[in-house]
């Protein structure tokens, strides 16, 4: 008697269960922590600018976009930072590599190096060297894959300026190596000598889960600028033009172009404005790191490090709204 056929839901979970889980985790982080700061915001700003540019391409010959980092219509030249982790570059490279398609592996890496980041040449060189060996002197399972990735990290470590995002392309392969080791420990967990390793592995798993929870809360509370602008939008629904000035500190702690609203809201990121000069300008609101500014009333403050929202004292409509006040 033939076994019963699995239901469509069971087949969906079997084939795409891990993808759904990873996608759900990514969606959770995107919804709960939608803001970006400093260099991690480059790609977000670039996407906004490209969309804005394409929408207005017939209206303007040249566009200048304000912000902490000056940008123009040639946005593609300023932002190629973490795109190497996209499925079209390094992750696609690893896919072809696991499939044994060496030609496609090198092609994908060449595209990543030419279009996204030239430092992918280091990974291209080490993987190319490993393909020349094709496992003749190395273990045929994971060592031929780990060795070039590890070499990539070692070569990059020679640079004076170091950031995790520079070597983030190595993480998928290191995860594969760790998962193979975890699978072997799990399969042998009932054997003598493996039980301790299994207990240690479970402990490491829960430690990693706890660390992820702590870092998530840190990320959630690390974007006062984004939360301040959102609170400002929610508190003021008056249909009159409002000009908001965003200082560099606020812009670097969560505010991106995607946080902005349409008319009647207007935004300025003009820099090098002194505290005394603010009262001479016609800003409706100020978002900055100063708790007291002449000519403005402090409306509320957001988190630590704090971002303060100020309202122009000459605008009675704005001051008549119900603001929580500053401590």
PDB file of C-alpha atoms in Angstrom:
ATOM      1  CA  UNK A   1       0.000   0.000   0.000  1.00  0.00           C
ATOM      2  CA  UNK A   2       1.420   3.342  -1.075  1.00  0.00           C
ATOM      3  CA  UNK A   3       2.071   5.883   1.689  1.00  0.00           C
ATOM      4  CA  UNK A   4      -0.379   8.797   1.821  1.00  0.00           C
ATOM      5  CA  UNK A   5       0.582  11.815  -0.201  1.00  0.00           C
ATOM      6  CA  UNK A   6       1.544  14.870   1.899  1.00  0.00           C
ATOM      7  CA  UNK A   7      -0.829  17.798   1.888  1.00  0.00           C
ATOM      8  CA  UNK A   8       0.022  20.944  -0.108  1.00  0.00           C
ATOM      9  CA  UNK A   9       0.807  22.741   3.149  1.00  0.00           C
ATOM     10  CA  UNK A  10       3.196  19.971   4.203  1.00  0.00           C
ATOM     11  CA  UNK A  11       4.924  20.042   0.822  1.00  0.00           C
ATOM     12  CA  UNK A  12       5.222  23.825   1.025  1.00  0.00           C
ATOM     13  CA  UNK A  13       6.842  23.636   4.450  1.00  0.00           C
ATOM     14  CA  UNK A  14       9.158  20.833   3.382  1.00  0.00           C
ATOM     15  CA  UNK A  15      10.383  22.675   0.300  1.00  0.00           C
ATOM     16  CA  UNK A  16      10.309  26.265   1.494  1.00  0.00           C
ATOM     17  CA  UNK A  17      10.154  26.030   5.289  1.00  0.00           C
ATOM     18  CA  UNK A  18      13.652  27.359   5.919  1.00  0.00           C
ATOM     19  CA  UNK A  19      13.178  30.123   3.367  1.00  0.00           C
ATOM     20  CA  UNK A  20       9.926  31.151   5.035  1.00  0.00           C
ATOM     21  CA  UNK A  21      11.576  31.170   8.461  1.00  0.00           C
ATOM     22  CA  UNK A  22      14.523  33.283   7.315  1.00  0.00           C
ATOM     23  CA  UNK A  23      12.214  35.609   5.397  1.00  0.00           C
ATOM     24  CA  UNK A  24      10.005  36.010   8.466  1.00  0.00           C
ATOM     25  CA  UNK A  25      13.024  36.917  10.622  1.00  0.00           C
ATOM     26  CA  UNK A  26      14.175  39.490   8.066  1.00  0.00           C
ATOM     27  CA  UNK A  27      10.656  40.942   7.835  1.00  0.00           C
ATOM     28  CA  UNK A  28      10.421  41.131  11.635  1.00  0.00           C
ATOM     29  CA  UNK A  29      13.643  43.136  11.846  1.00  0.00           C
ATOM     30  CA  UNK A  30      12.593  45.392   8.955  1.00  0.00           C
ATOM     31  CA  UNK A  31       9.262  46.207  10.633  1.00  0.00           C
ATOM     32  CA  UNK A  32      10.578  46.591  14.173  1.00  0.00           C
ATOM     33  CA  UNK A  33      13.797  48.467  13.287  1.00  0.00           C
ATOM     34  CA  UNK A  34      13.055  50.276  10.005  1.00  0.00           C
ATOM     35  CA  UNK A  35      15.685  52.957  10.443  1.00  0.00           C
ATOM     36  CA  UNK A  36      19.306  53.201   9.335  1.00  0.00           C
ATOM     37  CA  UNK A  37      22.269  55.266  10.440  1.00  0.00           C
ATOM     38  CA  UNK A  38      25.525  56.574   8.971  1.00  0.00           C
ATOM     39  CA  UNK A  39      27.087  54.221   6.387  1.00  0.00           C
ATOM     40  CA  UNK A  40      24.414  51.556   6.600  1.00  0.00           C
ATOM     41  CA  UNK A  41      21.963  54.167   5.299  1.00  0.00           C
ATOM     42  CA  UNK A  42      23.859  54.728   2.038  1.00  0.00           C
ATOM     43  CA  UNK A  43      22.003  52.027   0.114  1.00  0.00           C
ATOM     44  CA  UNK A  44      18.621  53.121   1.508  1.00  0.00           C
ATOM     45  CA  UNK A  45      19.306  56.735   0.541  1.00  0.00           C
ATOM     46  CA  UNK A  46      20.513  55.609  -2.889  1.00  0.00           C
ATOM     47  CA  UNK A  47      17.314  53.651  -3.553  1.00  0.00           C
ATOM     48  CA  UNK A  48      15.213  56.672  -2.576  1.00  0.00           C
ATOM     49  CA  UNK A  49      17.285  59.006  -4.739  1.00  0.00           C
ATOM     50  CA  UNK A  50      17.137  56.662  -7.737  1.00  0.00           C
ATOM     51  CA  UNK A  51      13.355  56.362  -7.431  1.00  0.00           C
ATOM     52  CA  UNK A  52      13.037  60.126  -7.018  1.00  0.00           C
ATOM     53  CA  UNK A  53      15.358  60.703  -9.964  1.00  0.00           C
ATOM     54  CA  UNK A  54      13.428  58.342 -12.242  1.00  0.00           C
ATOM     55  CA  UNK A  55      10.134  59.967 -11.254  1.00  0.00           C
ATOM     56  CA  UNK A  56      11.372  63.487 -12.011  1.00  0.00           C
ATOM     57  CA  UNK A  57      13.775  62.680 -14.859  1.00  0.00           C
ATOM     58  CA  UNK A  58      11.687  64.635 -17.377  1.00  0.00           C
ATOM     59  CA  UNK A  59      11.346  67.665 -15.133  1.00  0.00           C
ATOM     60  CA  UNK A  60      14.959  68.197 -14.081  1.00  0.00           C
ATOM     61  CA  UNK A  61      18.210  67.926 -15.996  1.00  0.00           C
ATOM     62  CA  UNK A  62      20.266  67.555 -12.836  1.00  0.00           C
ATOM     63  CA  UNK A  63      19.295  66.800  -9.256  1.00  0.00           C
ATOM     64  CA  UNK A  64      21.129  67.592  -6.046  1.00  0.00           C
ATOM     65  CA  UNK A  65      19.982  65.718  -2.945  1.00  0.00           C
ATOM     66  CA  UNK A  66      20.605  67.241   0.495  1.00  0.00           C
ATOM     67  CA  UNK A  67      21.905  65.234   3.420  1.00  0.00           C
ATOM     68  CA  UNK A  68      24.875  64.380   5.583  1.00  0.00           C
ATOM     69  CA  UNK A  69      26.592  62.895   2.519  1.00  0.00           C
ATOM     70  CA  UNK A  70      26.303  65.082  -0.638  1.00  0.00           C
ATOM     71  CA  UNK A  71      24.704  63.249  -3.549  1.00  0.00           C
ATOM     72  CA  UNK A  72      23.738  63.948  -7.119  1.00  0.00           C
ATOM     73  CA  UNK A  73      21.966  62.136  -9.931  1.00  0.00           C
ATOM     74  CA  UNK A  74      25.005  59.867 -10.327  1.00  0.00           C
ATOM     75  CA  UNK A  75      23.968  58.009  -7.203  1.00  0.00           C
ATOM     76  CA  UNK A  76      25.310  54.711  -8.459  1.00  0.00           C
ATOM     77  CA  UNK A  77      28.846  55.988  -8.026  1.00  0.00           C
ATOM     78  CA  UNK A  78      28.499  56.842  -4.355  1.00  0.00           C
ATOM     79  CA  UNK A  79      26.683  54.090  -2.648  1.00  0.00           C
ATOM     80  CA  UNK A  80      28.246  50.340  -4.216  1.00  0.00           C
ATOM     81  CA  UNK A  81      28.889  49.509   0.092  1.00  0.00           C
ATOM     82  CA  UNK A  82      27.009  46.280   1.049  1.00  0.00           C
ATOM     83  CA  UNK A  83      25.468  45.215  -2.254  1.00  0.00           C
ATOM     84  CA  UNK A  84      27.981  42.367  -2.525  1.00  0.00           C
ATOM     85  CA  UNK A  85      25.752  40.377  -0.183  1.00  0.00           C
ATOM     86  CA  UNK A  86      22.823  40.460  -2.607  1.00  0.00           C
ATOM     87  CA  UNK A  87      21.669  37.184  -4.225  1.00  0.00           C
ATOM     88  CA  UNK A  88      23.004  38.406  -7.559  1.00  0.00           C
ATOM     89  CA  UNK A  89      26.613  38.526  -6.354  1.00  0.00           C
ATOM     90  CA  UNK A  90      28.332  36.626  -3.569  1.00  0.00           C
ATOM     91  CA  UNK A  91      25.431  34.422  -2.468  1.00  0.00           C
ATOM     92  CA  UNK A  92      24.863  33.467  -6.098  1.00  0.00           C
ATOM     93  CA  UNK A  93      28.580  32.738  -6.348  1.00  0.00           C
ATOM     94  CA  UNK A  94      28.365  30.288  -3.441  1.00  0.00           C
ATOM     95  CA  UNK A  95      25.336  28.627  -5.032  1.00  0.00           C
ATOM     96  CA  UNK A  96      27.216  27.912  -8.270  1.00  0.00           C
ATOM     97  CA  UNK A  97      30.259  26.835  -6.270  1.00  0.00           C
ATOM     98  CA  UNK A  98      28.295  24.207  -4.329  1.00  0.00           C
ATOM     99  CA  UNK A  99      26.780  22.996  -7.597  1.00  0.00           C
ATOM    100  CA  UNK A 100      30.256  22.456  -9.020  1.00  0.00           C
ATOM    101  CA  UNK A 101      29.728  24.982 -11.814  1.00  0.00           C
ATOM    102  CA  UNK A 102      33.149  26.621 -11.714  1.00  0.00           C
ATOM    103  CA  UNK A 103      32.625  28.805 -14.765  1.00  0.00           C
ATOM    104  CA  UNK A 104      29.471  30.403 -13.375  1.00  0.00           C
ATOM    105  CA  UNK A 105      31.163  30.762  -9.979  1.00  0.00           C
ATOM    106  CA  UNK A 106      33.940  32.900 -11.420  1.00  0.00           C
ATOM    107  CA  UNK A 107      31.522  34.816 -13.661  1.00  0.00           C
ATOM    108  CA  UNK A 108      29.324  35.785 -10.705  1.00  0.00           C
ATOM    109  CA  UNK A 109      32.349  36.935  -8.702  1.00  0.00           C
ATOM    110  CA  UNK A 110      33.679  38.967 -11.625  1.00  0.00           C
ATOM    111  CA  UNK A 111      30.316  40.738 -11.901  1.00  0.00           C
ATOM    112  CA  UNK A 112      30.379  41.413  -8.134  1.00  0.00           C
ATOM    113  CA  UNK A 113      33.915  42.824  -8.353  1.00  0.00           C
ATOM    114  CA  UNK A 114      33.289  45.008 -11.421  1.00  0.00           C
ATOM    115  CA  UNK A 115      29.819  46.352 -10.565  1.00  0.00           C
ATOM    116  CA  UNK A 116      29.548  46.318  -6.763  1.00  0.00           C
ATOM    117  CA  UNK A 117      32.920  46.270  -4.988  1.00  0.00           C
ATOM    118  CA  UNK A 118      36.402  45.993  -6.446  1.00  0.00           C
ATOM    119  CA  UNK A 119      37.664  44.338  -3.241  1.00  0.00           C
ATOM    120  CA  UNK A 120      35.774  41.195  -4.327  1.00  0.00           C
ATOM    121  CA  UNK A 121      38.899  40.604  -6.438  1.00  0.00           C
ATOM    122  CA  UNK A 122      40.489  39.231  -3.247  1.00  0.00           C
ATOM    123  CA  UNK A 123      37.719  36.639  -2.905  1.00  0.00           C
ATOM    124  CA  UNK A 124      37.877  35.953  -6.651  1.00  0.00           C
ATOM    125  CA  UNK A 125      41.600  35.236  -6.429  1.00  0.00           C
ATOM    126  CA  UNK A 126      41.369  32.896  -3.433  1.00  0.00           C
ATOM    127  CA  UNK A 127      38.383  30.947  -4.854  1.00  0.00           C
ATOM    128  CA  UNK A 128      40.138  30.724  -8.211  1.00  0.00           C
ATOM    129  CA  UNK A 129      43.183  29.234  -6.470  1.00  0.00           C
ATOM    130  CA  UNK A 130      40.978  26.698  -4.694  1.00  0.00           C
ATOM    131  CA  UNK A 131      39.339  25.712  -7.984  1.00  0.00           C
ATOM    132  CA  UNK A 132      42.762  25.051  -9.445  1.00  0.00           C
ATOM    133  CA  UNK A 133      43.370  22.518  -6.657  1.00  0.00           C
ATOM    134  CA  UNK A 134      39.677  21.068  -7.083  1.00  0.00           C
ATOM    135  CA  UNK A 135      40.223  19.169  -3.821  1.00  0.00           C
ATOM    136  CA  UNK A 136      43.353  17.219  -4.880  1.00  0.00           C
ATOM    137  CA  UNK A 137      45.266  18.072  -1.698  1.00  0.00           C
ATOM    138  CA  UNK A 138      42.353  19.084   0.528  1.00  0.00           C
ATOM    139  CA  UNK A 139      39.301  17.520   2.078  1.00  0.00           C
ATOM    140  CA  UNK A 140      36.566  17.212  -0.532  1.00  0.00           C
ATOM    141  CA  UNK A 141      33.760  18.511   1.667  1.00  0.00           C
ATOM    142  CA  UNK A 142      34.127  21.854   3.366  1.00  0.00           C
ATOM    143  CA  UNK A 143      37.851  22.642   3.588  1.00  0.00           C
ATOM    144  CA  UNK A 144      38.150  23.612  -0.102  1.00  0.00           C
ATOM    145  CA  UNK A 145      35.317  26.093   0.459  1.00  0.00           C
ATOM    146  CA  UNK A 146      36.449  27.473   3.809  1.00  0.00           C
ATOM    147  CA  UNK A 147      40.115  27.938   2.911  1.00  0.00           C
ATOM    148  CA  UNK A 148      39.652  30.669   0.248  1.00  0.00           C
ATOM    149  CA  UNK A 149      37.045  32.470   2.339  1.00  0.00           C
ATOM    150  CA  UNK A 150      39.364  32.385   5.349  1.00  0.00           C
ATOM    151  CA  UNK A 151      42.191  33.647   3.131  1.00  0.00           C
ATOM    152  CA  UNK A 152      39.938  36.501   2.002  1.00  0.00           C
ATOM    153  CA  UNK A 153      39.424  37.537   5.640  1.00  0.00           C
ATOM    154  CA  UNK A 154      43.174  37.296   6.353  1.00  0.00           C
ATOM    155  CA  UNK A 155      44.032  39.433   3.325  1.00  0.00           C
ATOM    156  CA  UNK A 156      41.451  42.036   4.245  1.00  0.00           C
ATOM    157  CA  UNK A 157      42.782  42.132   7.806  1.00  0.00           C
ATOM    158  CA  UNK A 158      45.951  43.732   6.464  1.00  0.00           C
ATOM    159  CA  UNK A 159      44.075  46.980   5.859  1.00  0.00           C
ATOM    160  CA  UNK A 160      44.488  49.666   8.557  1.00  0.00           C
ATOM    161  CA  UNK A 161      40.771  50.537   8.520  1.00  0.00           C
ATOM    162  CA  UNK A 162      38.597  47.564   9.445  1.00  0.00           C
ATOM    163  CA  UNK A 163      34.818  47.151   9.575  1.00  0.00           C
ATOM    164  CA  UNK A 164      32.633  44.053   9.734  1.00  0.00           C
ATOM    165  CA  UNK A 165      30.797  45.041   6.557  1.00  0.00           C
ATOM    166  CA  UNK A 166      34.049  44.664   4.608  1.00  0.00           C
ATOM    167  CA  UNK A 167      34.125  40.904   5.230  1.00  0.00           C
ATOM    168  CA  UNK A 168      30.391  40.267   5.474  1.00  0.00           C
ATOM    169  CA  UNK A 169      30.606  38.261   2.235  1.00  0.00           C
ATOM    170  CA  UNK A 170      32.399  35.491   4.166  1.00  0.00           C
ATOM    171  CA  UNK A 171      29.573  34.942   6.666  1.00  0.00           C
ATOM    172  CA  UNK A 172      27.358  32.657   4.494  1.00  0.00           C
ATOM    173  CA  UNK A 173      30.204  30.208   3.950  1.00  0.00           C
ATOM    174  CA  UNK A 174      31.205  30.261   7.614  1.00  0.00           C
ATOM    175  CA  UNK A 175      27.568  29.520   8.485  1.00  0.00           C
ATOM    176  CA  UNK A 176      27.653  26.514   6.151  1.00  0.00           C
ATOM    177  CA  UNK A 177      30.781  25.230   7.879  1.00  0.00           C
ATOM    178  CA  UNK A 178      29.213  25.689  11.322  1.00  0.00           C
ATOM    179  CA  UNK A 179      26.002  23.945  10.232  1.00  0.00           C
ATOM    180  CA  UNK A 180      27.932  20.923   8.943  1.00  0.00           C
ATOM    181  CA  UNK A 181      29.758  20.629  12.252  1.00  0.00           C
ATOM    182  CA  UNK A 182      26.476  20.995  14.182  1.00  0.00           C
ATOM    183  CA  UNK A 183      24.846  18.332  12.026  1.00  0.00           C
ATOM    184  CA  UNK A 184      27.632  15.861  12.726  1.00  0.00           C
ATOM    185  CA  UNK A 185      27.495  16.524  16.467  1.00  0.00           C
ATOM    186  CA  UNK A 186      23.708  16.059  16.449  1.00  0.00           C
ATOM    187  CA  UNK A 187      23.861  12.786  14.499  1.00  0.00           C
ATOM    188  CA  UNK A 188      26.419  11.367  16.960  1.00  0.00           C
ATOM    189  CA  UNK A 189      24.904  12.823  20.135  1.00  0.00           C
ATOM    190  CA  UNK A 190      24.153   9.399  21.665  1.00  0.00           C
ATOM    191  CA  UNK A 191      27.705   8.099  21.258  1.00  0.00           C
ATOM    192  CA  UNK A 192      30.285   8.192  24.014  1.00  0.00           C
ATOM    193  CA  UNK A 193      32.426  11.303  23.834  1.00  0.00           C
ATOM    194  CA  UNK A 194      29.917  13.210  21.713  1.00  0.00           C
ATOM    195  CA  UNK A 195      27.392  13.892  24.479  1.00  0.00           C
ATOM    196  CA  UNK A 196      29.491  16.691  25.985  1.00  0.00           C
ATOM    197  CA  UNK A 197      29.935  18.292  22.570  1.00  0.00           C
ATOM    198  CA  UNK A 198      26.178  18.088  22.039  1.00  0.00           C
ATOM    199  CA  UNK A 199      25.472  19.795  25.373  1.00  0.00           C
ATOM    200  CA  UNK A 200      28.040  22.506  24.574  1.00  0.00           C
ATOM    201  CA  UNK A 201      26.476  23.010  21.144  1.00  0.00           C
ATOM    202  CA  UNK A 202      22.986  23.445  22.633  1.00  0.00           C
ATOM    203  CA  UNK A 203      24.431  25.890  25.165  1.00  0.00           C
ATOM    204  CA  UNK A 204      26.081  27.871  22.381  1.00  0.00           C
ATOM    205  CA  UNK A 205      22.793  27.921  20.482  1.00  0.00           C
ATOM    206  CA  UNK A 206      20.890  29.439  23.408  1.00  0.00           C
ATOM    207  CA  UNK A 207      23.757  31.855  24.095  1.00  0.00           C
ATOM    208  CA  UNK A 208      23.578  32.973  20.470  1.00  0.00           C
ATOM    209  CA  UNK A 209      19.798  33.345  20.739  1.00  0.00           C
ATOM    210  CA  UNK A 210      20.174  35.456  23.879  1.00  0.00           C
ATOM    211  CA  UNK A 211      22.859  37.585  22.240  1.00  0.00           C
ATOM    212  CA  UNK A 212      20.578  38.157  19.241  1.00  0.00           C
ATOM    213  CA  UNK A 213      17.792  39.299  21.575  1.00  0.00           C
ATOM    214  CA  UNK A 214      20.129  41.730  23.366  1.00  0.00           C
ATOM    215  CA  UNK A 215      21.512  43.184  20.118  1.00  0.00           C
ATOM    216  CA  UNK A 216      17.986  43.477  18.728  1.00  0.00           C
ATOM    217  CA  UNK A 217      16.921  45.568  21.721  1.00  0.00           C
ATOM    218  CA  UNK A 218      20.068  47.662  21.319  1.00  0.00           C
ATOM    219  CA  UNK A 219      19.195  48.253  17.665  1.00  0.00           C
ATOM    220  CA  UNK A 220      15.577  48.998  18.521  1.00  0.00           C
ATOM    221  CA  UNK A 221      16.654  51.741  20.934  1.00  0.00           C
ATOM    222  CA  UNK A 222      19.494  53.103  18.811  1.00  0.00           C
ATOM    223  CA  UNK A 223      17.595  55.319  16.363  1.00  0.00           C
ATOM    224  CA  UNK A 224      16.295  58.360  18.278  1.00  0.00           C
ATOM    225  CA  UNK A 225      16.298  60.527  15.155  1.00  0.00           C
ATOM    226  CA  UNK A 226      13.943  58.199  13.302  1.00  0.00           C
ATOM    227  CA  UNK A 227      11.564  57.921  16.259  1.00  0.00           C
ATOM    228  CA  UNK A 228      11.594  61.700  16.785  1.00  0.00           C
ATOM    229  CA  UNK A 229      10.585  62.440  13.196  1.00  0.00           C
ATOM    230  CA  UNK A 230       7.866  59.775  13.315  1.00  0.00           C
ATOM    231  CA  UNK A 231       6.483  61.262  16.558  1.00  0.00           C
ATOM    232  CA  UNK A 232       6.510  64.726  15.003  1.00  0.00           C
ATOM    233  CA  UNK A 233       4.496  63.537  12.007  1.00  0.00           C
ATOM    234  CA  UNK A 234       1.951  61.790  14.241  1.00  0.00           C
ATOM    235  CA  UNK A 235       1.474  64.783  16.555  1.00  0.00           C
ATOM    236  CA  UNK A 236       0.893  67.460  13.905  1.00  0.00           C
ATOM    237  CA  UNK A 237      -1.900  66.879  11.382  1.00  0.00           C
ATOM    238  CA  UNK A 238      -2.507  70.554  10.598  1.00  0.00           C
ATOM    239  CA  UNK A 239      -2.758  71.217   6.856  1.00  0.00           C
ATOM    240  CA  UNK A 240      -0.325  74.097   6.764  1.00  0.00           C
ATOM    241  CA  UNK A 241       3.186  74.154   5.388  1.00  0.00           C
ATOM    242  CA  UNK A 242       5.797  73.076   7.925  1.00  0.00           C
ATOM    243  CA  UNK A 243       9.549  73.339   7.523  1.00  0.00           C
ATOM    244  CA  UNK A 244      11.594  70.907   9.644  1.00  0.00           C
ATOM    245  CA  UNK A 245      15.330  71.307  10.158  1.00  0.00           C
ATOM    246  CA  UNK A 246      17.224  68.075  10.817  1.00  0.00           C
ATOM    247  CA  UNK A 247      20.744  68.391  12.181  1.00  0.00           C
ATOM    248  CA  UNK A 248      23.605  65.994  11.441  1.00  0.00           C
ATOM    249  CA  UNK A 249      23.195  64.059  14.707  1.00  0.00           C
ATOM    250  CA  UNK A 250      19.509  63.395  13.997  1.00  0.00           C
ATOM    251  CA  UNK A 251      20.211  62.446  10.386  1.00  0.00           C
ATOM    252  CA  UNK A 252      22.880  59.976  11.516  1.00  0.00           C
ATOM    253  CA  UNK A 253      20.598  58.340  14.081  1.00  0.00           C
ATOM    254  CA  UNK A 254      17.728  57.066  12.010  1.00  0.00           C
ATOM    255  CA  UNK A 255      16.360  59.685   9.610  1.00  0.00           C
ATOM    256  CA  UNK A 256      16.364  58.730   5.951  1.00  0.00           C
ATOM    257  CA  UNK A 257      14.530  60.082   2.917  1.00  0.00           C
ATOM    258  CA  UNK A 258      11.961  57.296   3.277  1.00  0.00           C
ATOM    259  CA  UNK A 259      10.980  58.787   6.667  1.00  0.00           C
ATOM    260  CA  UNK A 260       9.814  62.013   5.046  1.00  0.00           C
ATOM    261  CA  UNK A 261       6.176  62.899   4.367  1.00  0.00           C
ATOM    262  CA  UNK A 262       4.715  64.780   1.431  1.00  0.00           C
ATOM    263  CA  UNK A 263       3.165  68.264   1.503  1.00  0.00           C
ATOM    264  CA  UNK A 264       2.692  70.158   3.770  1.00  0.00           C
ATOM    265  CA  UNK A 265       5.967  68.872   5.225  1.00  0.00           C
ATOM    266  CA  UNK A 266       9.289  70.328   4.060  1.00  0.00           C
ATOM    267  CA  UNK A 267      12.738  69.296   5.268  1.00  0.00           C
ATOM    268  CA  UNK A 268      16.157  70.907   5.528  1.00  0.00           C
ATOM    269  CA  UNK A 269      19.490  69.292   6.403  1.00  0.00           C
ATOM    270  CA  UNK A 270      21.500  72.452   6.044  1.00  0.00           C
ATOM    271  CA  UNK A 271      24.644  72.156   8.116  1.00  0.00           C
ATOM    272  CA  UNK A 272      26.812  74.601  10.097  1.00  0.00           C
ATOM    273  CA  UNK A 273      23.892  76.592  11.499  1.00  0.00           C
ATOM    274  CA  UNK A 274      24.788  78.031  14.893  1.00  0.00           C
ATOM    275  CA  UNK A 275      22.337  77.870  17.808  1.00  0.00           C
ATOM    276  CA  UNK A 276      21.988  81.664  17.740  1.00  0.00           C
ATOM    277  CA  UNK A 277      21.102  81.621  14.022  1.00  0.00           C
ATOM    278  CA  UNK A 278      18.096  79.314  14.428  1.00  0.00           C
ATOM    279  CA  UNK A 279      15.867  82.078  15.794  1.00  0.00           C
ATOM    280  CA  UNK A 280      16.567  84.152  12.689  1.00  0.00           C
ATOM    281  CA  UNK A 281      15.435  81.345  10.368  1.00  0.00           C
ATOM    282  CA  UNK A 282      11.834  80.466   9.557  1.00  0.00           C
ATOM    283  CA  UNK A 283      11.890  76.812  10.631  1.00  0.00           C
ATOM    284  CA  UNK A 284       8.658  75.442  12.056  1.00  0.00           C
ATOM    285  CA  UNK A 285      10.356  72.579  13.868  1.00  0.00           C
ATOM    286  CA  UNK A 286      13.896  71.687  14.847  1.00  0.00           C
ATOM    287  CA  UNK A 287      15.175  68.166  15.503  1.00  0.00           C
ATOM    288  CA  UNK A 288      18.613  68.262  17.096  1.00  0.00           C
ATOM    289  CA  UNK A 289      20.726  67.361  20.109  1.00  0.00           C
ATOM    290  CA  UNK A 290      20.270  70.691  21.950  1.00  0.00           C
ATOM    291  CA  UNK A 291      17.801  70.925  24.836  1.00  0.00           C
ATOM    292  CA  UNK A 292      17.403  74.742  24.793  1.00  0.00           C
ATOM    293  CA  UNK A 293      17.283  77.052  21.740  1.00  0.00           C
ATOM    294  CA  UNK A 294      16.284  80.715  21.840  1.00  0.00           C
ATOM    295  CA  UNK A 295      13.034  81.457  20.029  1.00  0.00           C
ATOM    296  CA  UNK A 296      11.855  77.842  20.196  1.00  0.00           C
ATOM    297  CA  UNK A 297       9.969  75.768  22.735  1.00  0.00           C
ATOM    298  CA  UNK A 298      11.160  72.236  23.508  1.00  0.00           C
ATOM    299  CA  UNK A 299       8.206  69.976  22.635  1.00  0.00           C
ATOM    300  CA  UNK A 300       9.505  66.508  23.508  1.00  0.00           C
ATOM    301  CA  UNK A 301      12.654  64.400  23.718  1.00  0.00           C
ATOM    302  CA  UNK A 302      13.290  60.876  22.431  1.00  0.00           C
ATOM    303  CA  UNK A 303      15.422  58.199  24.134  1.00  0.00           C
ATOM    304  CA  UNK A 304      19.105  58.198  24.973  1.00  0.00           C
ATOM    305  CA  UNK A 305      21.178  59.606  23.363  1.00  0.00           C
ATOM    306  CA  UNK A 306      18.399  62.188  23.212  1.00  0.00           C
ATOM    307  CA  UNK A 307      17.025  63.986  20.187  1.00  0.00           C
ATOM    308  CA  UNK A 308      15.002  67.089  21.072  1.00  0.00           C
ATOM    309  CA  UNK A 309      12.065  68.432  19.057  1.00  0.00           C
ATOM    310  CA  UNK A 310      11.561  72.205  19.169  1.00  0.00           C
ATOM    311  CA  UNK A 311       8.665  74.334  17.897  1.00  0.00           C
ATOM    312  CA  UNK A 312       8.888  77.916  16.681  1.00  0.00           C
ATOM    313  CA  UNK A 313       7.386  80.143  19.388  1.00  0.00           C
ATOM    314  CA  UNK A 314       6.059  82.545  16.731  1.00  0.00           C
ATOM    315  CA  UNK A 315       3.728  79.842  15.386  1.00  0.00           C
ATOM    316  CA  UNK A 316       0.730  79.796  17.745  1.00  0.00           C
ATOM    317  CA  UNK A 317      -1.020  76.978  15.889  1.00  0.00           C
ATOM    318  CA  UNK A 318       1.914  74.661  16.472  1.00  0.00           C
ATOM    319  CA  UNK A 319       2.272  75.593  20.141  1.00  0.00           C
ATOM    320  CA  UNK A 320      -1.451  75.024  20.738  1.00  0.00           C
ATOM    321  CA  UNK A 321      -1.080  71.293  20.028  1.00  0.00           C
ATOM    322  CA  UNK A 322      -0.793  68.826  22.915  1.00  0.00           C
ATOM    323  CA  UNK A 323       2.946  68.238  23.325  1.00  0.00           C
ATOM    324  CA  UNK A 324       4.395  66.064  26.130  1.00  0.00           C
ATOM    325  CA  UNK A 325       7.117  68.575  26.931  1.00  0.00           C
ATOM    326  CA  UNK A 326      10.806  68.068  27.743  1.00  0.00           C
ATOM    327  CA  UNK A 327      12.267  66.834  31.030  1.00  0.00           C
TER     328      UNK A 327
END
